[in-house]
Amino acid sequence: MYEAVERGASAFTEDVPDTELARRAAQKDGAAFEAIMRRHNQLLFRTARGIVRSDGEAEDVAQEAWMQAWRALAGFRAESKLSTWLVRITVNEALGRLRRKSAQIIPLEKAMMSSDNDTRKALTEAPDQGPEHAVERSQLRALIEARIAVLPETFRCVFMLRAIEEMSVDEVAEVLDIPAATVRTRYFRARALLRESLAQEMDFAIGEAFSFAGERCDRIVAGVMVRARAEGLCE
């Protein structure tokens, strides 16, 4: 295997500009192109993942986009940033796949008669009943319960009765022996606190979404390098 791929590290430092790496890679410098890939691999993967619906297909899109980019690299004129150029190629590849898939749609009646277990399962299994969705719902429920638990007691009690038990404002007021206006205020405050707390969790989660671990990066780089050598794009 290509030596730099095995190391999982670039032969170039971060201060080497993209334009210089692109110039070298266009002249069949495999190490330069690998440095470009490692620099922008996460960007391309996340771009692809935002369009296609699986990690595996996003990897395929990224790998194909890298191959297209390498073949066209000699024509890159640096009129835009290299990263912008790469993202454009990735978007086109991902959208092209979606268009090709939509052109291959199987008529519903024919699909229902299919002997392909996966196809029939996909058609008959409700989208909210799959095991992955069950795990996601469980995790979301646990997160919401944890955030409700840390609400101030006066707010939490009102929220539980009003939102979870679906009691009316007047019913909550009666059981807690407080004015209805107080119920409305506490419920409003509880919802606001809960929304703010969950928003913070979401901000953290967004930063970690579609994480791009070293192994995945290495896998894409290795695949591209094998194909590039076979095509004579590098030595």
Short mmCIF file of C-alpha atoms in Angstrom, two decimals:
data_model
loop_
_atom_site.label_atom_id
_atom_site.label_comp_id
_atom_site.label_asym_id
_atom_site.label_seq_id
_atom_site.Cartn_x
_atom_site.Cartn_y
_atom_site.Cartn_z
CA MET A 1 0.00 0.00 0.00
CA TYR A 2 1.03 3.56 -0.58
CA GLU A 3 3.44 4.38 2.23
CA ALA A 4 1.93 7.71 3.31
CA VAL A 5 -1.50 6.11 3.50
CA GLU A 6 -0.17 3.54 5.94
CA ARG A 7 1.19 6.29 8.14
CA GLY A 8 -2.12 8.12 8.04
CA ALA A 9 -0.24 11.44 7.79
CA SER A 10 0.61 13.94 5.08
CA ALA A 11 4.13 14.34 3.71
CA PHE A 12 3.48 18.11 3.50
CA THR A 13 3.06 20.60 6.31
CA GLU A 14 -0.01 22.78 6.68
CA ASP A 15 1.82 25.89 5.49
CA VAL A 16 2.13 24.53 1.95
CA PRO A 17 -0.73 26.26 0.06
CA ASP A 18 -3.38 24.31 -1.79
CA THR A 19 -2.32 25.86 -5.09
CA GLU A 20 1.22 24.48 -4.72
CA LEU A 21 -0.09 21.04 -3.80
CA ALA A 22 -2.46 21.16 -6.77
CA ARG A 23 0.39 22.10 -9.12
CA ARG A 24 2.50 19.20 -7.87
CA ALA A 25 -0.39 16.72 -7.93
CA ALA A 26 -1.17 17.67 -11.53
CA GLN A 27 2.40 16.56 -12.29
CA LYS A 28 1.72 13.09 -10.87
CA ASP A 29 2.97 13.82 -7.34
CA GLY A 30 0.89 11.33 -5.34
CA ALA A 31 2.06 12.64 -1.96
CA ALA A 32 0.83 16.13 -2.89
CA PHE A 33 -2.60 14.85 -3.83
CA GLU A 34 -2.79 12.80 -0.66
CA ALA A 35 -2.04 15.97 1.30
CA ILE A 36 -4.95 17.69 -0.47
CA MET A 37 -7.22 14.77 0.35
CA ARG A 38 -6.31 14.72 4.02
CA ARG A 39 -6.80 18.48 4.19
CA HIS A 40 -10.29 18.46 2.64
CA ASN A 41 -11.57 14.92 3.11
CA GLN A 42 -13.93 15.79 5.94
CA LEU A 43 -15.37 18.70 3.95
CA LEU A 44 -16.10 16.46 0.96
CA PHE A 45 -17.51 13.64 3.08
CA ARG A 46 -19.85 15.94 4.98
CA THR A 47 -20.90 17.63 1.73
CA ALA A 48 -21.76 14.25 0.23
CA ARG A 49 -23.46 13.06 3.42
CA GLY A 50 -25.68 16.11 3.33
CA ILE A 51 -27.07 14.95 -0.01
CA VAL A 52 -27.01 11.16 0.02
CA ARG A 53 -28.51 9.28 2.94
CA SER A 54 -25.86 6.83 4.09
CA ASP A 55 -22.29 7.00 5.31
CA GLY A 56 -21.24 4.26 2.88
CA GLU A 57 -22.64 6.03 -0.16
CA ALA A 58 -21.13 9.31 1.02
CA GLU A 59 -17.72 7.60 1.07
CA ASP A 60 -18.30 6.37 -2.48
CA VAL A 61 -19.28 9.87 -3.58
CA ALA A 62 -16.20 11.38 -1.94
CA GLN A 63 -13.90 8.81 -3.52
CA GLU A 64 -15.39 9.35 -6.98
CA ALA A 65 -15.22 13.13 -6.54
CA TRP A 66 -11.52 12.86 -5.66
CA MET A 67 -10.88 10.83 -8.79
CA GLN A 68 -12.71 13.35 -10.96
CA ALA A 69 -10.79 16.18 -9.32
CA TRP A 70 -7.41 14.53 -9.92
CA ARG A 71 -8.18 13.87 -13.57
CA ALA A 72 -9.22 17.51 -14.05
CA LEU A 73 -6.55 19.03 -11.82
CA ALA A 74 -4.37 20.22 -14.71
CA GLY A 75 -7.25 22.48 -15.73
CA PHE A 76 -7.69 24.02 -12.26
CA ARG A 77 -6.95 27.75 -12.69
CA ALA A 78 -7.29 28.82 -9.05
CA GLU A 79 -10.03 31.29 -9.98
CA SER A 80 -11.78 30.05 -6.85
CA LYS A 81 -10.44 28.31 -3.76
CA LEU A 82 -9.47 24.70 -4.29
CA SER A 83 -11.89 23.68 -1.55
CA THR A 84 -14.75 25.43 -3.36
CA TRP A 85 -13.84 23.68 -6.59
CA LEU A 86 -13.74 20.31 -4.82
CA VAL A 87 -17.08 20.85 -3.11
CA ARG A 88 -18.67 21.72 -6.46
CA ILE A 89 -17.43 18.43 -7.93
CA THR A 90 -18.72 16.53 -4.90
CA VAL A 91 -22.16 18.15 -5.06
CA ASN A 92 -22.45 17.35 -8.76
CA GLU A 93 -21.45 13.73 -8.17
CA ALA A 94 -23.90 13.30 -5.27
CA LEU A 95 -26.78 14.93 -7.12
CA GLY A 96 -25.99 12.86 -10.20
CA ARG A 97 -26.32 9.70 -8.13
CA LEU A 98 -29.68 10.81 -6.81
CA ARG A 99 -30.90 11.55 -10.34
CA ARG A 100 -29.72 8.15 -11.56
CA LYS A 101 -31.51 6.48 -8.67
CA SER A 102 -34.74 8.33 -9.33
CA ALA A 103 -34.56 7.18 -12.94
CA GLN A 104 -34.38 3.60 -11.69
CA ILE A 105 -37.52 3.70 -9.57
CA ILE A 106 -39.30 0.35 -9.62
CA PRO A 107 -43.08 0.48 -10.04
CA LEU A 108 -44.72 -0.13 -6.65
CA GLU A 109 -46.77 -3.10 -7.80
CA LYS A 110 -43.71 -4.80 -9.22
CA ALA A 111 -41.70 -4.07 -6.10
CA MET A 112 -44.37 -5.59 -3.85
CA MET A 113 -44.11 -8.79 -5.87
CA SER A 114 -40.32 -8.80 -5.63
CA SER A 115 -38.58 -11.79 -4.09
CA ASP A 116 -35.89 -9.45 -2.80
CA ASN A 117 -36.33 -9.53 0.99
CA ASP A 118 -34.67 -6.15 1.51
CA THR A 119 -36.96 -4.45 -0.98
CA ARG A 120 -40.11 -5.96 0.50
CA LYS A 121 -38.98 -5.18 4.04
CA ALA A 122 -38.31 -1.54 3.12
CA LEU A 123 -41.79 -1.24 1.66
CA THR A 124 -43.65 -2.89 4.49
CA GLU A 125 -41.71 -1.65 7.50
CA ALA A 126 -43.07 1.61 8.85
CA PRO A 127 -40.34 4.27 8.83
CA ASP A 128 -40.71 4.97 12.54
CA GLN A 129 -40.54 1.34 13.62
CA GLY A 130 -37.05 0.33 12.57
CA PRO A 131 -34.48 -0.55 15.22
CA GLU A 132 -32.35 2.52 14.45
CA HIS A 133 -35.33 4.82 14.96
CA ALA A 134 -36.17 3.03 18.20
CA VAL A 135 -32.66 3.65 19.51
CA GLU A 136 -32.81 7.30 18.41
CA ARG A 137 -36.18 7.79 20.12
CA SER A 138 -34.84 6.15 23.27
CA GLN A 139 -31.80 8.42 23.32
CA LEU A 140 -33.92 11.51 22.67
CA ARG A 141 -36.38 10.51 25.40
CA ALA A 142 -33.54 10.00 27.88
CA LEU A 143 -32.12 13.41 27.01
CA ILE A 144 -35.49 15.15 27.46
CA GLU A 145 -36.13 13.35 30.75
CA ALA A 146 -32.71 14.38 32.03
CA ARG A 147 -33.35 18.02 31.14
CA ILE A 148 -36.82 17.99 32.71
CA ALA A 149 -35.30 16.56 35.87
CA VAL A 150 -33.05 19.59 36.36
CA LEU A 151 -35.82 22.16 35.93
CA PRO A 152 -36.63 24.13 39.13
CA GLU A 153 -39.18 22.18 41.12
CA THR A 154 -42.01 24.69 40.78
CA PHE A 155 -41.58 24.76 37.01
CA ARG A 156 -41.01 21.03 36.71
CA CYS A 157 -44.20 20.15 38.56
CA VAL A 158 -46.32 22.38 36.33
CA PHE A 159 -44.58 21.13 33.20
CA MET A 160 -45.12 17.48 34.13
CA LEU A 161 -48.82 17.94 34.76
CA ARG A 162 -49.45 20.25 31.82
CA ALA A 163 -47.20 18.76 29.10
CA ILE A 164 -46.73 15.12 30.10
CA GLU A 165 -50.11 14.44 31.73
CA GLU A 166 -51.89 16.84 29.36
CA MET A 167 -53.95 18.41 32.14
CA SER A 168 -55.67 21.70 31.41
CA VAL A 169 -54.50 24.95 32.94
CA ASP A 170 -57.50 25.00 35.25
CA GLU A 171 -56.91 21.40 36.36
CA VAL A 172 -53.27 22.11 37.16
CA ALA A 173 -54.25 25.25 39.02
CA GLU A 174 -56.74 23.30 41.06
CA VAL A 175 -54.46 20.40 42.03
CA LEU A 176 -51.56 22.70 42.91
CA ASP A 177 -53.80 25.33 44.50
CA ILE A 178 -52.25 28.17 42.55
CA PRO A 179 -53.82 30.76 40.21
CA ALA A 180 -54.28 29.77 36.57
CA ALA A 181 -52.13 32.74 35.55
CA THR A 182 -49.28 31.30 37.61
CA VAL A 183 -49.67 27.96 35.89
CA ARG A 184 -49.40 29.66 32.51
CA THR A 185 -46.32 31.64 33.57
CA ARG A 186 -44.51 28.66 35.07
CA TYR A 187 -45.35 26.48 32.11
CA PHE A 188 -44.06 29.14 29.71
CA ARG A 189 -40.84 29.52 31.73
CA ALA A 190 -40.37 25.75 31.94
CA ARG A 191 -40.72 25.36 28.19
CA ALA A 192 -38.29 28.22 27.59
CA LEU A 193 -35.69 26.72 29.95
CA LEU A 194 -36.11 23.29 28.40
CA ARG A 195 -35.83 24.68 24.87
CA GLU A 196 -32.67 26.59 25.79
CA SER A 197 -31.12 23.54 27.44
CA LEU A 198 -31.89 21.29 24.46
CA ALA A 199 -30.61 23.93 22.04
CA GLN A 200 -27.25 23.85 23.83
CA GLU A 201 -27.15 20.07 23.49
CA MET A 202 -28.02 20.44 19.83
CA ASP A 203 -25.19 22.93 19.28
CA PHE A 204 -22.71 20.42 20.71
CA ALA A 205 -24.22 17.59 18.66
CA ILE A 206 -24.14 19.58 15.41
CA GLY A 207 -20.40 20.07 15.79
CA GLU A 208 -19.95 16.32 16.10
CA ALA A 209 -22.41 15.31 13.38
CA PHE A 210 -21.16 12.94 10.68
CA SER A 211 -17.85 12.62 12.47
CA PHE A 212 -14.96 11.82 10.22
CA ALA A 213 -12.69 9.42 12.05
CA GLY A 214 -9.12 8.71 10.93
CA GLU A 215 -10.01 5.23 9.74
CA ARG A 216 -12.63 6.55 7.31
CA CYS A 217 -10.25 9.18 5.99
CA ASP A 218 -7.54 6.57 5.50
CA ARG A 219 -9.99 4.28 3.69
CA ILE A 220 -10.97 6.96 1.17
CA VAL A 221 -7.37 8.04 0.62
CA ALA A 222 -6.24 4.44 0.10
CA GLY A 223 -9.04 3.76 -2.37
CA VAL A 224 -8.28 6.86 -4.40
CA MET A 225 -4.55 6.14 -4.47
CA VAL A 226 -5.09 2.59 -5.75
CA ARG A 227 -7.36 3.82 -8.53
CA ALA A 228 -5.06 6.74 -9.35
CA ARG A 229 -2.04 4.49 -9.78
CA ALA A 230 -4.07 2.15 -11.98
CA GLU A 231 -5.01 5.13 -14.17
CA GLY A 232 -1.46 6.48 -14.24
CA LEU A 233 -2.36 9.69 -12.39
CA CYS A 234 0.68 9.20 -10.14
CA GLU A 235 3.88 7.18 -10.05
#
